[in-house]
XYZ file of N, CA, C and O in Angstrom:
756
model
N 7.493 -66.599 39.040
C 7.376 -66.499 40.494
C 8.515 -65.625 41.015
O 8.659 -64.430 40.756
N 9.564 -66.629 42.035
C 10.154 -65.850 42.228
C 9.702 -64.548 43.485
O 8.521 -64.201 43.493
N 10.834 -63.779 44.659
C 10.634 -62.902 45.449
C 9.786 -61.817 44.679
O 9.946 -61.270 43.588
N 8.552 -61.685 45.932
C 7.445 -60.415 45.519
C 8.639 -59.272 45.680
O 9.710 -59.303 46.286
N 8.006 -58.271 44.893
C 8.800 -56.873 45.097
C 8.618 -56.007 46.158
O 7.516 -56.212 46.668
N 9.220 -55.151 46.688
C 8.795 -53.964 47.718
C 7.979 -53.314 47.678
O 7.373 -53.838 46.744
N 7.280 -52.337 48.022
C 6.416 -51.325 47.627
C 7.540 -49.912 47.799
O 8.581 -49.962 48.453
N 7.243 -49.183 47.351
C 7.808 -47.691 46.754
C 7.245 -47.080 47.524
O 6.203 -47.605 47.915
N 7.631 -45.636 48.162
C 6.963 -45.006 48.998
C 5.653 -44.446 48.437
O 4.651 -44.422 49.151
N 5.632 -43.985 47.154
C 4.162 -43.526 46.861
C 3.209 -44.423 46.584
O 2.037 -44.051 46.532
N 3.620 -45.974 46.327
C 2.816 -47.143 45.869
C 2.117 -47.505 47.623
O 1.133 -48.220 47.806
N 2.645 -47.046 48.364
C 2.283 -46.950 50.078
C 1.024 -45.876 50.331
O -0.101 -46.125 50.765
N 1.506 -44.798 49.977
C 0.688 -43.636 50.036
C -0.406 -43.961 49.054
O -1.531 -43.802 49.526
N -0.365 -44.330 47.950
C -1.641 -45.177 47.432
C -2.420 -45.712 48.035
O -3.621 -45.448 48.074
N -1.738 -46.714 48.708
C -2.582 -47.848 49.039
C -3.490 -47.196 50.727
O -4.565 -47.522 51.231
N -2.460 -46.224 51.139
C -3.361 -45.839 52.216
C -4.491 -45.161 51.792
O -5.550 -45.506 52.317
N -4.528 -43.885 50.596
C -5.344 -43.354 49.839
C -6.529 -44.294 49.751
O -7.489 -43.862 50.390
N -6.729 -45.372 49.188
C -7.647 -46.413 49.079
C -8.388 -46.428 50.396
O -9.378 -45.788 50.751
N -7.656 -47.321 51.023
C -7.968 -47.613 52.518
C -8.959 -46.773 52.851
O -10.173 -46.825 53.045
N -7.980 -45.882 52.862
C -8.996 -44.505 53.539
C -10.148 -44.202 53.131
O -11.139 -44.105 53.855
N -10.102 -43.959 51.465
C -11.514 -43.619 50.686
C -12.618 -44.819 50.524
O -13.729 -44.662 50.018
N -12.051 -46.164 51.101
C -13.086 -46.673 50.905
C -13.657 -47.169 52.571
O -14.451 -48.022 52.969
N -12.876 -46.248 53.173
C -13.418 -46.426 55.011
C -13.325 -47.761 55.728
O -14.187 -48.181 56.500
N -11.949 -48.533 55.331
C -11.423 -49.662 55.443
C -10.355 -49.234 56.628
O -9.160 -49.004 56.442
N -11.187 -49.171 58.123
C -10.113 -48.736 58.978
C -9.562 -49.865 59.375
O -8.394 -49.688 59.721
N -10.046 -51.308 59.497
C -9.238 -52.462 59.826
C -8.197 -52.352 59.061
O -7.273 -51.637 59.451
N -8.099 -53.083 57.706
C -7.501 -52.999 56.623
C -6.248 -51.809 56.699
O -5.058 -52.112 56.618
N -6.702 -50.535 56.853
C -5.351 -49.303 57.364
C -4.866 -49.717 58.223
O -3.642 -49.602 58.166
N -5.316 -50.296 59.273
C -4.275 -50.677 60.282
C -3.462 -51.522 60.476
O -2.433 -51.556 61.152
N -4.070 -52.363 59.718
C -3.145 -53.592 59.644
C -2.367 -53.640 58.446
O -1.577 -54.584 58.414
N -2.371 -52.771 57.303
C -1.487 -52.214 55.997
C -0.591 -51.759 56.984
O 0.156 -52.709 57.217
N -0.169 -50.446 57.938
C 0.292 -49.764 58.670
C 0.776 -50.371 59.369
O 1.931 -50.501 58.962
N 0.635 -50.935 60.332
C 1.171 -51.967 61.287
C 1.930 -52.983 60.391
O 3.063 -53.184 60.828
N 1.665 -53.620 59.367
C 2.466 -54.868 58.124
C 4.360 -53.991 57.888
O 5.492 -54.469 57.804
N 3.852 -52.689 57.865
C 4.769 -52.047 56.937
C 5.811 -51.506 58.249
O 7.020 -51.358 58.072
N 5.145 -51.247 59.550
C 6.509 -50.752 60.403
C 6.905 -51.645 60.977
O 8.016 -51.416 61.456
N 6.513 -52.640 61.185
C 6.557 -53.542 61.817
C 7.702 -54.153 61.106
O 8.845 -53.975 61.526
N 7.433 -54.937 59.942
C 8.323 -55.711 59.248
C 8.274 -56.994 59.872
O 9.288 -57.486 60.367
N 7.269 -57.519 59.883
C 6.601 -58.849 60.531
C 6.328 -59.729 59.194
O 5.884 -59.330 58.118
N 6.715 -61.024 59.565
C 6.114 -62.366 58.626
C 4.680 -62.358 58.771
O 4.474 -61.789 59.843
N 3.423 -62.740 58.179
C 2.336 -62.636 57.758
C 1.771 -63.484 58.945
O 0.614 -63.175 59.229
N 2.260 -64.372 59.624
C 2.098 -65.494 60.570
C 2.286 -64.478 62.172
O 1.556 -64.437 63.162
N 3.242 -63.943 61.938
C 3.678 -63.287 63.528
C 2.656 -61.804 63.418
O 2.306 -61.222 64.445
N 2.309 -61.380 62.211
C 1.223 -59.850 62.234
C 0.153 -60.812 62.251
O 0.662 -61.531 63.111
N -0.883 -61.366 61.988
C -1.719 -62.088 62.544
C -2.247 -62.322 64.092
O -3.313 -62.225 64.700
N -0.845 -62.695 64.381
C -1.462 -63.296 66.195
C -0.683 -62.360 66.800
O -0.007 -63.097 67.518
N -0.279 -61.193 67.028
C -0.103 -59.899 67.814
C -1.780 -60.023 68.644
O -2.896 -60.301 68.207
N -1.366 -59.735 69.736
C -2.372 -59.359 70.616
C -2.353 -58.034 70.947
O -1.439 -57.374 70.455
N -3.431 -57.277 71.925
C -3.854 -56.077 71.950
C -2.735 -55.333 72.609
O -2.115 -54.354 72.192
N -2.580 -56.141 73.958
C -1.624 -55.929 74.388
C -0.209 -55.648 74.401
O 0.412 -54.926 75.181
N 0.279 -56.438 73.258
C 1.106 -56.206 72.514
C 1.377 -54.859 71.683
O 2.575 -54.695 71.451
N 0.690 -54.051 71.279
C 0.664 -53.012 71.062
C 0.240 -51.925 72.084
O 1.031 -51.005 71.876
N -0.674 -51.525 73.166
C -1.194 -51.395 73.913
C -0.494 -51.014 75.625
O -0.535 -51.925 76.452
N -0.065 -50.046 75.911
C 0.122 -49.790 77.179
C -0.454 -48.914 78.017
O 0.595 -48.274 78.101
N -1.250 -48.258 78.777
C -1.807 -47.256 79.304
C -2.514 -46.693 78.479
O -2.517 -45.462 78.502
N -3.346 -47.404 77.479
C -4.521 -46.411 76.449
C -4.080 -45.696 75.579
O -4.716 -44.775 75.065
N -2.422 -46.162 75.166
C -1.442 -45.532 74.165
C -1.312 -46.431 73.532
O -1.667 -47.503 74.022
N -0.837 -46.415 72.379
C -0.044 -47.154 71.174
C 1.244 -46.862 71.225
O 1.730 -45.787 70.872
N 1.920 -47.934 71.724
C 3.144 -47.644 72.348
C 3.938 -47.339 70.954
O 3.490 -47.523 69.822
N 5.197 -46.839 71.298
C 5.930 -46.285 70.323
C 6.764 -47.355 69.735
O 7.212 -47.441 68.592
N 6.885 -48.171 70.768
C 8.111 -49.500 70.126
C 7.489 -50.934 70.520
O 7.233 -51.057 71.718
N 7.278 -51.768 69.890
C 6.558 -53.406 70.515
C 7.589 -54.260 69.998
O 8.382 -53.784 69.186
N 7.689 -55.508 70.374
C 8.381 -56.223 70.756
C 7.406 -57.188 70.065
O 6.241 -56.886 69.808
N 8.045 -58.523 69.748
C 7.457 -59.868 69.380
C 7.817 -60.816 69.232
O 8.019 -60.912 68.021
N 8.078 -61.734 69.726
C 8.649 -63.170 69.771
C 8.209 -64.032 68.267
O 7.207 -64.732 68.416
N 8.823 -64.065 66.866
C 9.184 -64.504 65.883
C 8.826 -66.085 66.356
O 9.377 -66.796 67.197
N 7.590 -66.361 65.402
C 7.521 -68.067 65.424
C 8.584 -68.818 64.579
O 9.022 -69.859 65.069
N 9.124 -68.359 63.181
C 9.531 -69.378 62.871
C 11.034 -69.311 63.430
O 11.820 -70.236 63.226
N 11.366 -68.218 64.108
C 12.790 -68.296 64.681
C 12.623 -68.232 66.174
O 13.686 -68.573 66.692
N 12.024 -68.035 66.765
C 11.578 -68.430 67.859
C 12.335 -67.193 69.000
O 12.355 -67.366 70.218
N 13.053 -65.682 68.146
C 13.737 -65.152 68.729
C 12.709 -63.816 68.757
O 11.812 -63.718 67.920
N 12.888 -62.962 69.632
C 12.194 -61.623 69.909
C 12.884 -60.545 68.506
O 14.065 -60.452 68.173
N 11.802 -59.911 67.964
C 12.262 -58.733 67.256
C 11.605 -57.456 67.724
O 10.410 -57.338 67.997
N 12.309 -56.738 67.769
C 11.766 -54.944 68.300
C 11.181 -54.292 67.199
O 11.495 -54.670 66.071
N 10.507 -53.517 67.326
C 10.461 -52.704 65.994
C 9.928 -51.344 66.752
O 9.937 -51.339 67.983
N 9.415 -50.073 65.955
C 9.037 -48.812 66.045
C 7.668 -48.902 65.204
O 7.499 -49.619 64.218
N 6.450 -47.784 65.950
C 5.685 -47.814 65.224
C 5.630 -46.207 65.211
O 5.734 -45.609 66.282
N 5.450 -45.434 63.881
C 5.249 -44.300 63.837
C 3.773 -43.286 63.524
O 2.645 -43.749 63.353
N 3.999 -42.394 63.514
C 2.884 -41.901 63.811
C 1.977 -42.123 63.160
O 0.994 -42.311 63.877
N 1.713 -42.227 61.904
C 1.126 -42.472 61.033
C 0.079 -43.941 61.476
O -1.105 -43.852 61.803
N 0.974 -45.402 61.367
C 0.690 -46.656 62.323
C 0.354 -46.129 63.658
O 0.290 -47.294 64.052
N 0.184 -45.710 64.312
C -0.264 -45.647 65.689
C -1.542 -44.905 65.699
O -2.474 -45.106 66.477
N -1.492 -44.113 64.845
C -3.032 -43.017 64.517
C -4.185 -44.512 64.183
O -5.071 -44.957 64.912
N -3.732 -44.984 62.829
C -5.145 -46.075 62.321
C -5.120 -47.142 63.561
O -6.088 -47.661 64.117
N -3.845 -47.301 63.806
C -4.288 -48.391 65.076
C -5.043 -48.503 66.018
O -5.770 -49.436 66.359
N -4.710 -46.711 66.803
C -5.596 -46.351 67.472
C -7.061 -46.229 67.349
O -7.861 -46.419 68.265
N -7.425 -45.795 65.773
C -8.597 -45.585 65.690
C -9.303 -47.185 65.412
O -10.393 -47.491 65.896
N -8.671 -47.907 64.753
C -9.176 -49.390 64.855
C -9.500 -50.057 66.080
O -10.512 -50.750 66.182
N -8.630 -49.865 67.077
C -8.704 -50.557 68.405
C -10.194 -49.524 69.002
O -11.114 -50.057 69.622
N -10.178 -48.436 68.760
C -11.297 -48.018 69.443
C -12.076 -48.567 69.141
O -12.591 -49.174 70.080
N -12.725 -48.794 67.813
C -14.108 -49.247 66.987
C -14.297 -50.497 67.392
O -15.401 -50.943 67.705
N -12.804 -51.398 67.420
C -13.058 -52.651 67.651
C -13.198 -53.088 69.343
O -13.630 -54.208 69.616
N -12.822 -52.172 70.391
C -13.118 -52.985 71.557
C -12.070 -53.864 71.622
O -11.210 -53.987 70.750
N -12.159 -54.691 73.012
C -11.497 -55.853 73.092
C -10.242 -55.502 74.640
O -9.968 -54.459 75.234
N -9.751 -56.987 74.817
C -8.464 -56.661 76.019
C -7.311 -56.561 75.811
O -6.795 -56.453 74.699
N -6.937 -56.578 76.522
C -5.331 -56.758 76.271
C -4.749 -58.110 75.580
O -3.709 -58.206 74.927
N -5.831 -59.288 75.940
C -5.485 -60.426 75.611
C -6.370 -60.973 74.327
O -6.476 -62.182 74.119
N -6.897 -60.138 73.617
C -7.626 -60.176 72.207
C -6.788 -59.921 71.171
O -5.975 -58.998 71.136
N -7.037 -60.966 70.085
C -5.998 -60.503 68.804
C -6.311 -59.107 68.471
O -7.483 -58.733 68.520
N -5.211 -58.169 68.080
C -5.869 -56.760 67.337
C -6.432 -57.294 66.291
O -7.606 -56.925 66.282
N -6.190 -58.012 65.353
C -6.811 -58.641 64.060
C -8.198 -59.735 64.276
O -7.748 -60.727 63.703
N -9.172 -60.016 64.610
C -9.632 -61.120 65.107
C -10.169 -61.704 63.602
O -10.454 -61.168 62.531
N -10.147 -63.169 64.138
C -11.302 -63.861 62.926
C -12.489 -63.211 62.594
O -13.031 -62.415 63.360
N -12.995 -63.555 61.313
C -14.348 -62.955 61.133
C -15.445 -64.256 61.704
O -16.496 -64.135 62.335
N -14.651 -65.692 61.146
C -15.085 -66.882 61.297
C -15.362 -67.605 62.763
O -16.470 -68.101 62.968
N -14.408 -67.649 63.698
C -13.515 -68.075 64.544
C -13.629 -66.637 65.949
O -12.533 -66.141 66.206
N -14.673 -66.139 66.636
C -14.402 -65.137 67.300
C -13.460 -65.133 68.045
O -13.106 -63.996 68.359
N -12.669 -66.248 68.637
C -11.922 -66.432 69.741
C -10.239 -66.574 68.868
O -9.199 -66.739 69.506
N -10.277 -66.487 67.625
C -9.115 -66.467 66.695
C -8.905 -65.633 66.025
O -9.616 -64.629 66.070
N -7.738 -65.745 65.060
C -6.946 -63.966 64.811
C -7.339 -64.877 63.571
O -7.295 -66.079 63.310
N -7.814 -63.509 62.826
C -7.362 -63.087 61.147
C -6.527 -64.239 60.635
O -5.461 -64.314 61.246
N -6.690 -65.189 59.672
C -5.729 -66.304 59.299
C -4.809 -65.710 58.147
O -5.192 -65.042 57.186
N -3.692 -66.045 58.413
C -2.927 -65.638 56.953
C -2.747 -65.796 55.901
O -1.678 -65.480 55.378
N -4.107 -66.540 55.012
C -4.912 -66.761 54.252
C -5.410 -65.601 53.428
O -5.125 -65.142 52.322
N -6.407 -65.251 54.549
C -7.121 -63.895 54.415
C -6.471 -63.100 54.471
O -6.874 -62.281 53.645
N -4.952 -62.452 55.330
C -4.487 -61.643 55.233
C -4.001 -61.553 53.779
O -4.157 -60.503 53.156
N -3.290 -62.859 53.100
C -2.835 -62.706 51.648
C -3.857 -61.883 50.443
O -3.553 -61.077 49.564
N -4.816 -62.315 50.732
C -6.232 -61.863 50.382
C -6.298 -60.580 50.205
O -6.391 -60.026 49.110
N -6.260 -60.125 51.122
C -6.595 -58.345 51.329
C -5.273 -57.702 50.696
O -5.335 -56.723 49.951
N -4.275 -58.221 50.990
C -2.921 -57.649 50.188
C -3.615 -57.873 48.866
O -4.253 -56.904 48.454
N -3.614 -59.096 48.032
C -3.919 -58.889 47.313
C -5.088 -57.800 46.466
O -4.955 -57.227 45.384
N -6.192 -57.792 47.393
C -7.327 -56.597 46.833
C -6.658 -55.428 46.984
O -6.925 -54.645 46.072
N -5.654 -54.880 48.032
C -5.293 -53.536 48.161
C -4.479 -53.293 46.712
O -4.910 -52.337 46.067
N -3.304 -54.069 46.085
C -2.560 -53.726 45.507
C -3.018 -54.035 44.054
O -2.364 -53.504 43.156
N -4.037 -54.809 43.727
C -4.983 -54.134 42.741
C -6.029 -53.509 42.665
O -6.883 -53.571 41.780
N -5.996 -52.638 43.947
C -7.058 -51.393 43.816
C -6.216 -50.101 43.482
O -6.725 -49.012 43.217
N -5.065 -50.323 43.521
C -4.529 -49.361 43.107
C -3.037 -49.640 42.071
O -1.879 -49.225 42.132
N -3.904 -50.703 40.996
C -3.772 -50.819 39.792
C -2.239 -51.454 39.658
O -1.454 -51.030 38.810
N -1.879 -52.595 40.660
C -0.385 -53.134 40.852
C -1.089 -54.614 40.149
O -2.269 -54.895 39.935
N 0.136 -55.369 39.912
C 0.024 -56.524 39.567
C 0.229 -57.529 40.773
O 1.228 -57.767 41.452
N -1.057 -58.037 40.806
C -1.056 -59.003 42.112
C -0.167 -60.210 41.692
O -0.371 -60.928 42.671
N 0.406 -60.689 41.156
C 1.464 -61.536 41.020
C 2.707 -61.127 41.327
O 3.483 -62.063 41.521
N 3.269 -59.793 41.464
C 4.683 -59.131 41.486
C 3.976 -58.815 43.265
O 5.003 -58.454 43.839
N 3.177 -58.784 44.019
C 3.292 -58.058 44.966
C 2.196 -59.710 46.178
O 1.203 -60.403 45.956
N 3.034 -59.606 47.154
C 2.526 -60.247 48.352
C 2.381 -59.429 49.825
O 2.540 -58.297 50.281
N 1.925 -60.928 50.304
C 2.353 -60.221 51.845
C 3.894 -60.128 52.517
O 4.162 -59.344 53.429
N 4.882 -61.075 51.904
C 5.943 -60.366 51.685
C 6.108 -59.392 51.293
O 7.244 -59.063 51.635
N 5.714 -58.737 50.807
C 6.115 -57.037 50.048
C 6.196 -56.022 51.147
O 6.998 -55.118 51.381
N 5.004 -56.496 51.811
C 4.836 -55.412 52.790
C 5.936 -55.833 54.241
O 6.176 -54.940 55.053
N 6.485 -57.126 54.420
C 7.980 -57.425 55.077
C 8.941 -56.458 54.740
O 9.274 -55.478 55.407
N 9.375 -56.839 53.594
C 10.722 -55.972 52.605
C 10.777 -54.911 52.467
O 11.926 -54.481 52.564
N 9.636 -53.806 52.161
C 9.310 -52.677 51.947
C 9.881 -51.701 52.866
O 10.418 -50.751 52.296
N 9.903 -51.687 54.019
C 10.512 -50.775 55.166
C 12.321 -51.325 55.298
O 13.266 -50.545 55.422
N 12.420 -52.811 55.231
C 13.904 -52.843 54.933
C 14.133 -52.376 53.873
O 14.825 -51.408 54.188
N 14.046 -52.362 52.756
C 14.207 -51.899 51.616
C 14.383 -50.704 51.179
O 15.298 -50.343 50.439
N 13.385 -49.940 51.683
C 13.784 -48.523 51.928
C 14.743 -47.790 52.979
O 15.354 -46.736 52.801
N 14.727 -48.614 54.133
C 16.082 -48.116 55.188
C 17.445 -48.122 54.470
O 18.300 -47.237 54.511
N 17.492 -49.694 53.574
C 18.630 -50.111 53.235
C 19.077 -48.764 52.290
O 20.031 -47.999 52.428
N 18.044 -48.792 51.324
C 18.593 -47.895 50.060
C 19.102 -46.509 50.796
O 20.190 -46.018 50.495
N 18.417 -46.038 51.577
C 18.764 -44.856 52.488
C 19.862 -44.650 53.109
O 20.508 -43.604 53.172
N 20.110 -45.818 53.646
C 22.047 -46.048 54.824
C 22.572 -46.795 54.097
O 23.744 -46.446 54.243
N 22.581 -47.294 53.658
C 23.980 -48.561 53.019
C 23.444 -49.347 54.160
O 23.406 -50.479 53.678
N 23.029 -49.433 55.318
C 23.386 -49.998 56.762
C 22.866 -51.879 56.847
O 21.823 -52.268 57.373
N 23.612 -52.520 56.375
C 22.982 -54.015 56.209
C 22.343 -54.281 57.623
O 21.141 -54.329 57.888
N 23.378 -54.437 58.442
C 23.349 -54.731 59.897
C 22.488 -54.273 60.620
O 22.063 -54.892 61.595
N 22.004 -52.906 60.213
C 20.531 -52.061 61.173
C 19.737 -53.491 60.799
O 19.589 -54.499 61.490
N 19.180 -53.123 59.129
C 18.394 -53.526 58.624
C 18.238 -55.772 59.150
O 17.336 -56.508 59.549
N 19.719 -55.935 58.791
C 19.885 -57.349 59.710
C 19.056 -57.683 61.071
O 18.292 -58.638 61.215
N 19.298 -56.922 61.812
C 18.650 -56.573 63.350
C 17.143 -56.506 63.208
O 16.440 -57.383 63.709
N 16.440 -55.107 62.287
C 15.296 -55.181 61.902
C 14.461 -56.363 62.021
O 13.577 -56.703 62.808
N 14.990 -56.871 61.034
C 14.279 -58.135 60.160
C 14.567 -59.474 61.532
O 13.730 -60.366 61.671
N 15.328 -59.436 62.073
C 15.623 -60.792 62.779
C 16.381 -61.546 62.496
O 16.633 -62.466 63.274
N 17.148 -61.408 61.033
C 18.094 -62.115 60.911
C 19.161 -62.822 61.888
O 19.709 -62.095 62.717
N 19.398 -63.792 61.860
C 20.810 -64.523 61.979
C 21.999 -63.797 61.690
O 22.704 -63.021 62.335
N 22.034 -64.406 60.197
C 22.817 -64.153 59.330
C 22.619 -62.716 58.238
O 21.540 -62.254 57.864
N 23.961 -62.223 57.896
C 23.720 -61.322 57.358
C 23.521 -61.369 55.837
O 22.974 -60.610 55.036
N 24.268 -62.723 55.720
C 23.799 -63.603 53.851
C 22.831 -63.753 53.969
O 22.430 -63.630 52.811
N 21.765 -64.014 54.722
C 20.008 -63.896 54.514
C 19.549 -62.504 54.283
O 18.682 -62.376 53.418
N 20.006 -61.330 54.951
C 19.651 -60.334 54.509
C 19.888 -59.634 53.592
O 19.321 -58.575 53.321
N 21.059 -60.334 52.810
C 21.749 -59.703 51.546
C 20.955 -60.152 50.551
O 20.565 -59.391 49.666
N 20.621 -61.485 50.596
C 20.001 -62.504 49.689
C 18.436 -61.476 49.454
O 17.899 -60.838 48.548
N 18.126 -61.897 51.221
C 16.364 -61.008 50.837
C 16.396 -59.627 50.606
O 15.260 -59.423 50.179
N 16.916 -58.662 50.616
C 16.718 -57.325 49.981
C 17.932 -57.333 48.336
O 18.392 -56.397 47.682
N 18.041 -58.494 48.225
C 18.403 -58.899 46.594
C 19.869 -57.789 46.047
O 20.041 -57.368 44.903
N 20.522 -57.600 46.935
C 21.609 -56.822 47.428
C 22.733 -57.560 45.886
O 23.143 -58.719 45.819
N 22.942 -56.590 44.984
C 23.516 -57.553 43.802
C 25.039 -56.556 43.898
O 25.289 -55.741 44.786
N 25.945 -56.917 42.676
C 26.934 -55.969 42.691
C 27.044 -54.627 42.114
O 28.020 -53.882 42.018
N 25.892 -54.494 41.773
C 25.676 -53.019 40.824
C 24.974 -52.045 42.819
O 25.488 -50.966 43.116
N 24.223 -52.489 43.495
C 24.262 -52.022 44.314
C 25.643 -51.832 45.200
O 25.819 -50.811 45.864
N 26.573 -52.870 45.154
C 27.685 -52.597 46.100
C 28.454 -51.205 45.578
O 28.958 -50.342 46.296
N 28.374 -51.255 43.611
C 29.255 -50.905 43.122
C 28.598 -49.126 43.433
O 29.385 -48.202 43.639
N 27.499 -48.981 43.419
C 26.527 -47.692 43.421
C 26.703 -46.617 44.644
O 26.749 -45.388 44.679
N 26.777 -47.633 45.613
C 27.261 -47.396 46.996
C 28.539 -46.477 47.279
O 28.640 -45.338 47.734
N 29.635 -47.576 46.755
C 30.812 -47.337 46.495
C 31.251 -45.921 45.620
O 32.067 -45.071 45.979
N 30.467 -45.948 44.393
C 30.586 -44.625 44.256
C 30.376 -43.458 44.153
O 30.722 -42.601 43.340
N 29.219 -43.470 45.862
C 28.372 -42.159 46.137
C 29.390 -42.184 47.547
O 28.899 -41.389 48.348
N 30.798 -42.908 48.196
C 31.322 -42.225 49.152
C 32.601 -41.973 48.562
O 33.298 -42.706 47.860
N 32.836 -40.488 49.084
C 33.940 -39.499 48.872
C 34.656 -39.931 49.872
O 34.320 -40.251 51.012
N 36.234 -39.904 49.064
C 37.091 -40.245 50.674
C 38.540 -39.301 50.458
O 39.394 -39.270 51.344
């Protein structure tokens, strides 16, 4: 068991590859939206339309009030996420006050995070990953993970995620001493 792994930037570009070729525009959007977001599987679920949604745009930055911490996190959505979103929200209709994700079961309910585990799972063995090394955590970590390796910057990435504490964020992007030490000796002083 044990923490799922990140996804890699081309193991991303895969998985959109899929998406795409198999005309899975829900599924892209909500891969896309999982990954800029950096949302728990529970809080990407019950996003409403609105929530993304301002003047017939896909706003550039949304906001979300974190259930199990009960605190607001910001995030950015880039172009890429805002394109499938857009094109999902068209196909799908709906208000401001409609889940972007809805039940298939449940019309008046969002996508359960059940099913979302589900579809992670089919995406990342459609493009030949081991569904045991990869969750819907993966797609959490994946954008910290890659910021981190990029800046050294704990504290962005802290903020990101919602953290508290910055020993939770060290812990979850698995921050060991061969990274401190790696760090350390890529700055010139």
């Amino acid at each position: 068991m044990g923490a799922k792994r990140a996804l890699k930037p081309k193991q991303i570009w895969e998985i959109r590859f899929y998406l795409n070729q198999h005309r899975r525009l829900r599924d892209r959007a909500l891969f896309d939206l999982a990954i800029d977001s950096k949302l728990r599987g529970c809080d990407l679920v019950q996003m409403k339309i609105g929530d993304l949604v301002s003047g017939g745009q896909i706003r550039m930055r949304a906001i979300v009030m974190q259930q199990k911490t009960s605190r607001p996190v910001q995030f950015e959505l880039l172009p890429d996420a805002r394109a499938s979103l857009l094109a999902w929200l068209e196909q799908r209709g709906g208000t401001l006050d409609d889940y972007v994700f809805p039940s298939r079961v449940d019309h008046n309910g969002h996508l359960s995070t059940r099913q979302y585990a589900r579809l992670v799972d089919e995406w990342v063995t459609g493009v030949g990953l081991m569904r045991s090394e990869y969750g819907t955590h993966s797609l959490r970590r994946t954008k910290a993970s890659i910021i981190y390796r990029a800046t050294g910057n704990l504290r962005a990435v802290q903020i990101l995620l919602g953290h508290s504490k910055s020993e939770n964020t060290v812990r979850y992007l698995g921050i060991d001493v061969e990274d401190a030490l790696a760090l350390a000796e890529n700055t010139e002083i």
